[in-house]
């Protein structure tokens, strides 16, 4: 059993009429591209923020290191308190600022009065930011706004030779300068983001193609419609269907399987042999690649016809489908076929008898012996009327009467003495006449076959029907050769027959046994100068028959 590609191909043809923007491939690719762009954008913003912070921190540490170096110079410590120190300290600070590419190097005394500044006009004025931390002995990095603008600056105290704080050094880099340095790094960041976007787009394209390949080119709506259609077809099957995966575990159950076997969604994921303990069923499913057709399996008190077919997708086995069919339905069909066969046999016998009679009448008429022809017609008519009247007086059910009349005609043709005796059936109708026709018809046919010998050799078949309360007793006896010891216990097995290989048999007695069992009755086989079948059916009678 392989995957059917006709329906997916039709869906692919229908897909060609969809607008490009509604196709799964386009939507998957667009979604992946949007996700990639959003992720890269968020990552880029976070990276830029962290990079800017890191760059600012690095510049702050650099400014702090330069400030510490300047504060440690003896010339700075010795002259910072001198009002004339700007003449010495200003050139020194500017040389250091220019050499280290900083925005400013400011030296101030303990009152915060500048001794150096990039703008000479601001020398001798108090610093624009709070100097208290540095003058209290704290060395730190700050982001503050001064006369030159916002900057990252390192402030360090200046210690004199006696260890006292004699001033401070503030070294800073304007944030604008840091921003320019960061912008210089942006091309590399943008190039990396663009490369990542291209790789993401390529990956999204590969993923979209793989999804399209795995869905065999179907759109989501088509997949849903196809799945629902297949599910509806599966649920509408009158056979029980159980799907197995490659490990023999149940992955699908339809309602008919639940009805027949009691298996439902609670058993999904379990092995079939665990849910339905059956040696025959276990042997069928042990090899999921093997094909099993119409195997009769007994599960509990049911007899089912089981088929097991492997499921192959792209030349790879992925499991199996096991179907179950209730044999009761087949028995009913076979019973109807047997009834038709009985009717055909009866009609054939009557046609043969009528043909001989008509030929005789035709000859008498040609001989102009009309009296003898009329007597023959009258005698033939009276014989059938007597036979029909006799059966109708014994049995009220018309179906059973019709069967016995047909069997009488067949017995006459085959030279068999056929006798019917009934008691208690003249005023009652049978509850299940169709099943009883199967029982009586098959038993009588088997008896006829048992005594079938050349004419006038004493073949005899008797049918006795008795009403015993609400039960019906049927006894069919013959004086044939009987059943051998080897075959005695096998007569009701399906397919068993004692007939020759070129005849059809092996089903009649099986149908009898199953019909009797369906009616809740019993059947017994005895060997007494032939074969005797005794059947007892409880609650066999329905209503009182109305006689005209």
Coordinates of C-alpha atoms in Angstrom, one line a residue:
X1 CA 0.0 0.0 0.0
X2 CA 1.7 3.2 -1.2
X3 CA 0.9 6.9 -1.0
X4 CA -1.6 8.1 -3.6
X5 CA -0.2 11.0 -5.5
X6 CA -3.1 11.7 -7.8
X7 CA -5.0 14.0 -5.4
X8 CA -1.9 16.0 -4.3
X9 CA -1.0 16.5 -7.9
X10 CA -4.5 18.0 -8.5
X11 CA -4.0 20.3 -5.5
X12 CA -0.6 21.4 -6.9
X13 CA -2.3 22.3 -10.1
X14 CA -4.9 24.3 -8.2
X15 CA -2.2 26.0 -6.2
X16 CA -0.8 27.6 -9.4
X17 CA -3.9 29.9 -9.5
X18 CA -3.2 31.3 -6.0
X19 CA -1.7 34.8 -5.8
X20 CA 2.0 34.7 -5.0
X21 CA 1.5 36.4 -1.7
X22 CA -0.9 33.7 -0.5
X23 CA 1.4 30.8 -1.1
X24 CA 3.0 28.9 1.7
X25 CA 6.5 29.3 0.3
X26 CA 6.1 33.1 0.0
X27 CA 4.5 33.4 3.5
X28 CA 7.1 31.2 5.1
X29 CA 10.0 33.1 3.4
X30 CA 8.5 36.5 4.4
X31 CA 7.9 35.4 8.0
X32 CA 11.5 34.1 8.3
X33 CA 12.9 37.3 6.8
X34 CA 10.8 39.4 9.2
X35 CA 12.0 37.4 12.2
X36 CA 15.6 37.6 11.0
X37 CA 15.3 41.3 10.5
X38 CA 13.7 41.9 13.9
X39 CA 16.3 39.7 15.7
X40 CA 19.2 41.4 13.9
X41 CA 17.7 44.8 14.7
X42 CA 17.3 44.1 18.3
X43 CA 20.7 42.5 18.5
X44 CA 22.2 45.5 16.7
X45 CA 20.6 48.0 19.1
X46 CA 21.8 46.0 22.1
X47 CA 25.2 45.6 20.6
X48 CA 25.5 49.3 19.8
X49 CA 24.3 50.3 23.3
X50 CA 26.8 47.9 24.9
X51 CA 29.6 49.0 22.5
X52 CA 29.0 52.7 23.2
X53 CA 29.0 52.0 27.0
X54 CA 32.2 50.0 26.7
X55 CA 33.8 52.7 24.6
X56 CA 32.7 55.4 27.1
X57 CA 34.1 53.3 30.0
X58 CA 37.4 52.8 28.2
X59 CA 37.7 56.6 27.5
X60 CA 36.9 57.3 31.1
X61 CA 39.6 54.9 32.4
X62 CA 42.0 56.5 30.0
X63 CA 41.2 59.9 31.2
X64 CA 41.6 58.7 34.8
X65 CA 45.0 57.2 34.0
X66 CA 46.2 60.5 32.4
X67 CA 44.9 62.4 35.4
X68 CA 46.8 60.2 37.8
X69 CA 50.0 60.6 35.8
X70 CA 49.7 64.4 35.8
X71 CA 48.9 64.5 39.5
X72 CA 52.0 62.5 40.3
X73 CA 54.3 65.0 38.5
X74 CA 56.5 66.9 41.1
X75 CA 56.2 70.1 39.1
X76 CA 52.5 70.0 39.3
X77 CA 52.4 69.2 43.1
X78 CA 55.0 71.9 43.8
X79 CA 53.4 74.7 41.8
X80 CA 49.7 74.2 42.0
X81 CA 49.3 76.4 45.0
X82 CA 51.4 79.3 43.5
X83 CA 49.2 82.0 42.0
X84 CA 51.8 82.3 39.2
X85 CA 51.7 78.6 38.5
X86 CA 49.7 79.0 35.3
X87 CA 52.8 80.2 33.5
X88 CA 54.3 76.8 34.2
X89 CA 51.3 74.5 34.4
X90 CA 49.3 75.7 31.4
X91 CA 52.0 74.8 28.8
X92 CA 52.5 71.4 30.6
X93 CA 48.8 70.6 30.6
X94 CA 48.3 71.6 27.0
X95 CA 51.2 69.6 25.8
X96 CA 49.8 66.5 27.6
X97 CA 46.3 67.2 26.2
X98 CA 47.5 67.4 22.7
X99 CA 49.9 64.4 23.0
X100 CA 47.2 62.2 24.5
X101 CA 44.4 63.5 22.2
X102 CA 42.2 64.5 25.1
X103 CA 39.5 67.2 25.2
X104 CA 40.9 69.0 28.3
X105 CA 43.5 68.7 31.1
X106 CA 42.5 71.0 34.0
X107 CA 44.7 71.6 37.1
X108 CA 43.1 73.4 40.1
X109 CA 44.1 74.3 43.6
X110 CA 42.3 73.4 46.8
X111 CA 39.8 76.2 46.2
X112 CA 38.9 74.8 42.8
X113 CA 40.7 77.7 41.0
X114 CA 41.9 76.6 37.6
X115 CA 45.7 76.7 37.0
X116 CA 45.3 75.4 33.4
X117 CA 42.5 75.1 30.9
X118 CA 42.2 74.6 27.1
X119 CA 40.6 78.1 27.0
X120 CA 43.2 80.4 28.6
X121 CA 40.4 83.0 29.5
X122 CA 39.0 80.5 32.0
X123 CA 42.3 80.2 34.0
X124 CA 41.9 81.7 37.5
X125 CA 38.2 80.9 37.6
X126 CA 36.6 78.3 39.7
X127 CA 35.9 74.9 38.1
X128 CA 32.3 74.5 36.8
X129 CA 31.7 71.0 38.5
X130 CA 31.9 70.0 42.1
X131 CA 35.5 69.3 43.1
X132 CA 34.7 68.1 46.6
X133 CA 35.1 64.4 45.9
X134 CA 38.6 64.8 44.5
X135 CA 39.7 67.3 47.2
X136 CA 38.5 64.8 49.8
X137 CA 40.9 62.2 48.3
X138 CA 38.6 60.3 45.9
X139 CA 39.8 59.3 42.4
X140 CA 36.9 58.5 40.1
X141 CA 35.4 58.7 36.6
X142 CA 32.4 61.0 36.1
X143 CA 30.1 62.0 33.2
X144 CA 29.5 65.7 33.8
X145 CA 28.7 68.8 31.9
X146 CA 31.2 71.7 32.1
X147 CA 32.1 74.8 30.2
X148 CA 33.2 72.8 27.2
X149 CA 30.1 70.5 27.2
X150 CA 29.3 67.0 28.4
X151 CA 32.3 64.9 28.9
X152 CA 33.6 61.7 30.5
X153 CA 36.3 62.9 33.0
X154 CA 38.6 61.4 35.5
X155 CA 39.3 63.5 38.7
X156 CA 42.3 62.8 40.8
X157 CA 43.6 64.6 44.0
X158 CA 47.1 66.2 44.0
X159 CA 49.2 65.4 47.0
X160 CA 52.0 67.6 48.2
X161 CA 55.4 66.5 49.6
X162 CA 54.0 66.4 53.1
X163 CA 51.1 64.2 52.0
X164 CA 48.4 66.8 52.1
X165 CA 46.0 67.4 49.2
X166 CA 47.1 70.6 47.4
X167 CA 44.8 70.4 44.4
X168 CA 43.2 68.3 41.8
X169 CA 43.6 67.2 38.2
X170 CA 40.5 66.8 35.9
X171 CA 41.1 65.1 32.6
X172 CA 38.2 64.6 30.2
X173 CA 37.0 63.6 26.8
X174 CA 33.9 65.2 25.3
X175 CA 31.0 62.8 24.6
X176 CA 30.8 64.2 21.1
X177 CA 34.4 63.0 20.5
X178 CA 33.4 59.5 21.8
X179 CA 30.3 59.5 19.5
X180 CA 32.6 60.3 16.6
X181 CA 34.8 57.4 17.5
X182 CA 31.8 55.1 17.8
X183 CA 30.5 56.3 14.4
X184 CA 33.8 55.2 13.0
X185 CA 33.1 51.7 14.1
X186 CA 29.5 51.6 12.7
X187 CA 30.5 50.5 9.1
X188 CA 32.0 47.3 10.5
X189 CA 28.9 46.8 12.6
X190 CA 26.6 47.5 9.7
X191 CA 28.6 45.2 7.4
X192 CA 28.3 42.4 10.0
X193 CA 24.6 43.0 10.3
X194 CA 24.1 43.0 6.5
X195 CA 26.1 39.8 6.2
X196 CA 24.0 38.2 9.0
X197 CA 20.9 39.3 7.2
X198 CA 22.0 37.8 4.0
X199 CA 22.8 34.5 5.7
X200 CA 19.5 34.6 7.5
X201 CA 17.7 35.2 4.2
X202 CA 19.5 32.3 2.6
X203 CA 18.6 30.1 5.6
X204 CA 14.9 31.3 5.4
X205 CA 14.9 30.4 1.7
X206 CA 16.3 26.9 2.3
X207 CA 13.8 26.4 5.1
X208 CA 10.9 27.5 2.9
X209 CA 12.0 25.2 0.1
X210 CA 12.3 22.3 2.6
X211 CA 8.8 22.9 4.0
X212 CA 7.4 23.1 0.5
X213 CA 9.2 19.8 -0.4
X214 CA 7.9 18.1 2.8
X215 CA 4.3 19.3 2.1
X216 CA 4.6 18.1 -1.5
X217 CA 3.8 21.6 -2.7
X218 CA 0.4 21.7 -0.9
X219 CA -1.0 24.9 0.7
X220 CA -2.1 24.7 4.4
X221 CA -5.8 24.9 3.4
X222 CA -5.3 22.1 0.9
X223 CA -3.5 20.0 3.5
X224 CA -6.4 20.5 5.9
X225 CA -9.0 19.7 3.3
X226 CA -7.1 16.6 2.2
X227 CA -6.7 15.5 5.8
X228 CA -10.4 16.0 6.6
X229 CA -11.4 14.2 3.4
X230 CA -9.2 11.2 4.1
X231 CA -10.4 11.1 7.7
X232 CA -14.1 11.3 6.6
X233 CA -13.5 8.4 4.2
X234 CA -11.7 6.4 6.9
X235 CA -14.5 7.0 9.4
X236 CA -17.1 6.0 6.9
X237 CA -15.6 2.6 6.1
X238 CA -17.8 -0.2 7.4
X239 CA -14.7 -2.3 8.1
X240 CA -12.8 -1.9 11.3
X241 CA -9.5 -0.2 10.5
X242 CA -6.5 0.0 12.8
X243 CA -3.3 1.8 11.7
X244 CA 0.1 0.7 13.1
X245 CA 3.4 2.6 13.0
X246 CA 6.8 1.1 12.2
X247 CA 7.1 -0.3 15.7
X248 CA 3.7 -2.0 15.6
X249 CA 2.0 0.6 17.9
X250 CA -1.5 1.8 17.3
X251 CA -1.7 5.3 15.8
X252 CA -5.2 5.2 14.2
X253 CA -8.6 3.7 15.0
X254 CA -11.9 4.2 13.2
X255 CA -15.3 3.9 14.8
X256 CA -16.1 0.5 13.3
X257 CA -12.9 -0.9 14.9
X258 CA -14.0 0.6 18.2
X259 CA -17.4 -1.1 17.8
X260 CA -16.0 -4.5 16.9
X261 CA -13.0 -4.7 19.1
X262 CA -13.4 -2.1 21.9
X263 CA -10.2 -0.3 20.8
X264 CA -10.3 3.5 21.0
X265 CA -8.1 6.5 21.4
X266 CA -7.1 5.4 24.9
X267 CA -5.1 2.6 23.3
X268 CA -3.1 4.9 20.9
X269 CA 0.6 4.3 21.3
X270 CA 0.2 0.7 22.6
X271 CA 1.0 -2.5 20.7
X272 CA -1.9 -4.2 19.0
X273 CA -1.0 -7.6 20.5
X274 CA -1.2 -6.0 24.0
X275 CA -4.6 -4.5 23.4
X276 CA -6.0 -7.6 21.6
X277 CA -4.3 -10.7 23.0
X278 CA -4.4 -13.2 20.1
X279 CA -1.8 -15.6 18.9
X280 CA -3.1 -15.5 15.4
X281 CA -3.3 -11.7 15.4
X282 CA 0.2 -11.4 16.8
X283 CA 1.6 -13.6 14.1
X284 CA -0.1 -11.4 11.5
X285 CA 1.5 -8.2 12.8
X286 CA 5.0 -9.5 13.7
X287 CA 6.1 -8.7 10.2
X288 CA 4.6 -5.4 9.1
X289 CA 6.0 -5.7 5.6
X290 CA 4.1 -8.9 4.8
X291 CA 0.7 -9.0 3.1
X292 CA -2.1 -11.1 4.7
X293 CA -5.4 -11.5 3.0
X294 CA -8.7 -12.8 4.4
X295 CA -7.3 -14.6 7.4
X296 CA -9.9 -15.9 9.9
X297 CA -9.0 -14.9 13.4
X298 CA -10.9 -15.6 16.7
X299 CA -10.8 -12.7 19.1
X300 CA -12.8 -13.3 22.2
X301 CA -16.1 -14.7 21.2
X302 CA -15.9 -13.2 17.7
X303 CA -14.7 -14.6 14.5
X304 CA -13.3 -11.9 12.2
X305 CA -11.8 -11.8 8.8
X306 CA -8.5 -9.9 9.0
X307 CA -6.4 -8.3 6.3
X308 CA -3.0 -6.7 6.9
X309 CA -1.3 -4.5 4.4
X310 CA 2.0 -2.6 4.7
X311 CA 2.1 1.1 4.3
X312 CA 5.0 2.4 2.1
X313 CA 5.8 6.0 1.6
X314 CA 8.5 7.0 -0.9
X315 CA 9.6 3.3 -1.0
X316 CA 10.1 3.2 2.8
X317 CA 7.8 1.1 5.0
X318 CA 6.3 3.2 7.8
X319 CA 3.8 0.8 9.3
X320 CA 0.7 -1.2 8.3
X321 CA -3.1 -1.0 8.1
X322 CA -5.1 -3.9 9.6
X323 CA -8.7 -4.2 8.7
X324 CA -11.3 -6.3 10.5
X325 CA -14.6 -7.6 9.0
X326 CA -17.2 -9.3 11.1
X327 CA -17.7 -12.8 9.7
X328 CA -21.4 -12.7 10.8
X329 CA -22.2 -10.6 7.8
X330 CA -20.4 -13.0 5.5
X331 CA -22.3 -15.9 7.1
X332 CA -25.6 -14.0 6.3
X333 CA -24.6 -13.6 2.7
X334 CA -23.6 -17.2 2.4
X335 CA -26.9 -18.2 4.0
X336 CA -28.8 -16.2 1.5
X337 CA -26.7 -17.8 -1.3
X338 CA -27.5 -21.3 0.1
X339 CA -31.2 -20.4 0.1
X340 CA -30.9 -19.3 -3.5
X341 CA -29.1 -22.6 -4.3
X342 CA -31.9 -24.6 -2.7
X343 CA -34.5 -22.7 -4.7
X344 CA -32.5 -23.3 -7.9
X345 CA -32.2 -27.0 -7.1
X346 CA -35.9 -27.2 -6.5
X347 CA -36.8 -25.4 -9.6
X348 CA -34.4 -27.6 -11.6
X349 CA -36.0 -30.7 -10.2
X350 CA -39.5 -29.5 -10.9
X351 CA -38.5 -28.3 -14.4
X352 CA -37.1 -31.8 -15.1
X353 CA -40.2 -33.5 -13.7
X354 CA -42.5 -31.1 -15.6
X355 CA -40.5 -31.6 -18.8
X356 CA -41.0 -35.3 -18.7
X357 CA -44.7 -34.9 -17.9
X358 CA -45.2 -32.4 -20.7
X359 CA -43.4 -34.7 -23.2
X360 CA -45.7 -37.5 -22.2
X361 CA -48.8 -35.3 -22.5
X362 CA -47.6 -34.1 -25.9
X363 CA -47.1 -37.7 -27.1
X364 CA -50.6 -38.7 -25.9
X365 CA -52.2 -35.8 -27.7
X366 CA -50.3 -36.7 -30.9
X367 CA -51.7 -40.2 -30.5
X368 CA -55.2 -38.6 -29.9
X369 CA -55.4 -40.3 -26.5
X370 CA -57.0 -37.3 -24.9
X371 CA -58.6 -39.3 -22.1
X372 CA -55.2 -40.7 -20.9
X373 CA -53.7 -37.2 -21.3
X374 CA -56.4 -35.6 -19.1
X375 CA -56.0 -38.3 -16.5
X376 CA -52.3 -37.8 -16.4
X377 CA -52.7 -34.0 -16.0
X378 CA -55.4 -34.5 -13.3
X379 CA -53.2 -37.1 -11.5
X380 CA -50.1 -34.8 -11.6
X381 CA -52.1 -31.8 -10.3
X382 CA -53.8 -33.8 -7.5
X383 CA -50.4 -35.2 -6.4
X384 CA -48.9 -31.7 -6.0
X385 CA -52.1 -30.4 -4.4
X386 CA -52.0 -33.3 -1.9
X387 CA -48.4 -32.7 -1.2
X388 CA -48.9 -29.0 -0.6
X389 CA -52.1 -29.6 1.5
X390 CA -50.3 -32.1 3.6
X391 CA -47.4 -29.7 4.4
X392 CA -49.8 -26.8 5.1
X393 CA -51.8 -28.9 7.5
X394 CA -48.6 -29.8 9.4
X395 CA -46.8 -26.4 9.3
X396 CA -48.2 -22.9 9.3
X397 CA -45.1 -21.0 8.3
X398 CA -45.2 -20.5 4.5
X399 CA -41.4 -20.2 4.1
X400 CA -40.8 -23.6 5.7
X401 CA -43.6 -25.2 3.7
X402 CA -42.1 -23.9 0.5
X403 CA -38.7 -25.3 1.4
X404 CA -40.1 -28.7 2.2
X405 CA -42.1 -28.8 -1.0
X406 CA -39.0 -28.0 -3.0
X407 CA -37.0 -30.6 -1.2
X408 CA -39.7 -33.2 -1.9
X409 CA -39.5 -32.5 -5.6
X410 CA -35.7 -32.9 -5.4
X411 CA -36.0 -36.1 -3.4
X412 CA -38.5 -37.5 -6.0
X413 CA -36.0 -36.7 -8.8
X414 CA -33.1 -38.4 -7.0
X415 CA -35.1 -41.4 -5.9
X416 CA -35.0 -40.7 -2.2
X417 CA -37.8 -41.6 0.3
X418 CA -38.4 -38.2 1.9
X419 CA -40.8 -38.1 4.9
X420 CA -41.8 -35.1 7.0
X421 CA -43.5 -35.3 10.4
X422 CA -44.5 -32.1 12.4
X423 CA -46.4 -31.7 15.6
X424 CA -47.5 -28.4 17.2
X425 CA -46.6 -26.2 14.1
X426 CA -50.0 -26.0 12.5
X427 CA -51.2 -22.9 14.5
X428 CA -47.9 -21.0 15.1
X429 CA -45.5 -18.9 13.1
X430 CA -41.7 -19.2 13.6
X431 CA -39.9 -16.2 15.1
X432 CA -36.8 -16.5 12.8
X433 CA -37.9 -18.5 9.6
X434 CA -34.9 -17.4 7.5
X435 CA -32.4 -18.8 9.9
X436 CA -34.5 -22.0 10.3
X437 CA -34.6 -22.4 6.5
X438 CA -30.8 -22.3 6.5
X439 CA -30.7 -24.9 9.2
X440 CA -33.3 -27.3 7.7
X441 CA -32.2 -26.8 4.1
X442 CA -28.5 -27.5 4.7
X443 CA -29.2 -30.5 7.0
X444 CA -31.6 -32.0 4.4
X445 CA -29.1 -31.4 1.6
X446 CA -26.4 -33.2 3.5
X447 CA -28.8 -36.1 4.2
X448 CA -29.7 -36.3 0.5
X449 CA -26.0 -36.4 -0.4
X450 CA -25.4 -39.1 2.2
X451 CA -28.1 -41.4 0.8
X452 CA -27.7 -40.6 -2.9
X453 CA -27.6 -44.0 -4.6
X454 CA -29.1 -45.5 -7.7
X455 CA -32.9 -45.6 -7.6
X456 CA -34.8 -48.2 -5.6
X457 CA -32.0 -48.9 -3.2
X458 CA -33.8 -47.7 -0.1
X459 CA -32.4 -44.2 0.5
X460 CA -34.5 -42.5 3.2
X461 CA -34.4 -39.1 4.8
X462 CA -36.8 -38.1 7.6
X463 CA -37.5 -34.6 9.1
X464 CA -39.3 -34.4 12.4
X465 CA -40.3 -31.0 13.8
X466 CA -41.9 -30.7 17.3
X467 CA -43.0 -27.9 19.5
X468 CA -41.9 -28.4 23.1
X469 CA -43.4 -25.5 25.0
X470 CA -41.7 -22.4 23.6
X471 CA -38.8 -24.5 22.1
X472 CA -38.6 -26.0 18.6
X473 CA -37.0 -29.4 18.1
X474 CA -35.8 -30.5 14.7
X475 CA -34.4 -33.9 13.9
X476 CA -33.0 -34.7 10.5
X477 CA -32.1 -38.4 10.1
X478 CA -30.8 -40.5 7.1
X479 CA -29.9 -44.1 6.6
X480 CA -26.7 -43.3 4.7
X481 CA -23.1 -44.4 5.2
X482 CA -22.7 -42.1 8.2
X483 CA -19.7 -40.2 9.4
X484 CA -16.3 -41.8 10.1
X485 CA -14.6 -41.7 13.5
X486 CA -11.9 -39.4 12.1
X487 CA -14.4 -36.9 10.7
X488 CA -17.0 -37.0 13.5
X489 CA -15.6 -34.1 15.5
X490 CA -14.8 -31.9 12.5
X491 CA -18.2 -31.8 10.7
X492 CA -18.8 -28.1 11.8
X493 CA -15.3 -26.8 11.0
X494 CA -15.2 -24.2 8.2
X495 CA -14.1 -25.7 4.9
X496 CA -14.4 -29.3 6.1
X497 CA -16.2 -31.7 3.7
X498 CA -16.4 -35.4 3.0
X499 CA -17.4 -34.8 -0.6
X500 CA -15.2 -35.4 -3.6
X501 CA -12.6 -32.8 -4.6
X502 CA -14.6 -31.8 -7.7
X503 CA -17.7 -30.8 -5.7
X504 CA -18.4 -27.7 -3.7
X505 CA -18.8 -28.2 0.0
X506 CA -17.4 -27.4 3.4
X507 CA -19.8 -24.5 4.3
X508 CA -23.3 -25.9 4.8
X509 CA -22.8 -27.4 8.2
X510 CA -20.8 -24.4 9.3
X511 CA -23.7 -22.2 8.4
X512 CA -26.0 -24.5 10.3
X513 CA -23.9 -24.3 13.4
X514 CA -23.6 -20.5 13.3
X515 CA -27.3 -20.1 12.6
X516 CA -28.2 -22.3 15.6
X517 CA -25.7 -20.4 17.7
X518 CA -27.2 -17.1 16.6
X519 CA -30.6 -18.4 17.7
X520 CA -29.3 -19.4 21.1
X521 CA -29.9 -23.1 20.3
X522 CA -27.9 -26.4 20.4
X523 CA -27.1 -29.0 17.8
X524 CA -26.1 -32.6 18.5
X525 CA -24.8 -35.2 16.0
X526 CA -25.5 -39.0 16.5
X527 CA -24.6 -42.1 14.5
X528 CA -27.5 -44.5 14.5
X529 CA -27.8 -46.6 11.3
X530 CA -26.8 -43.5 9.5
X531 CA -26.6 -39.9 10.8
X532 CA -29.0 -38.0 13.0
X533 CA -28.8 -34.2 13.6
X534 CA -30.9 -33.0 16.5
X535 CA -31.5 -29.2 16.8
X536 CA -33.1 -27.4 19.7
X537 CA -34.1 -23.8 19.4
X538 CA -35.5 -21.9 22.4
X539 CA -38.1 -19.1 22.1
X540 CA -38.7 -20.2 18.5
X541 CA -42.4 -19.1 18.1
X542 CA -43.7 -15.7 17.5
X543 CA -47.5 -15.4 16.9
X544 CA -50.5 -17.6 16.4
X545 CA -51.1 -18.2 12.7
X546 CA -54.4 -17.1 11.3
X547 CA -56.1 -19.8 9.2
X548 CA -58.6 -18.8 6.4

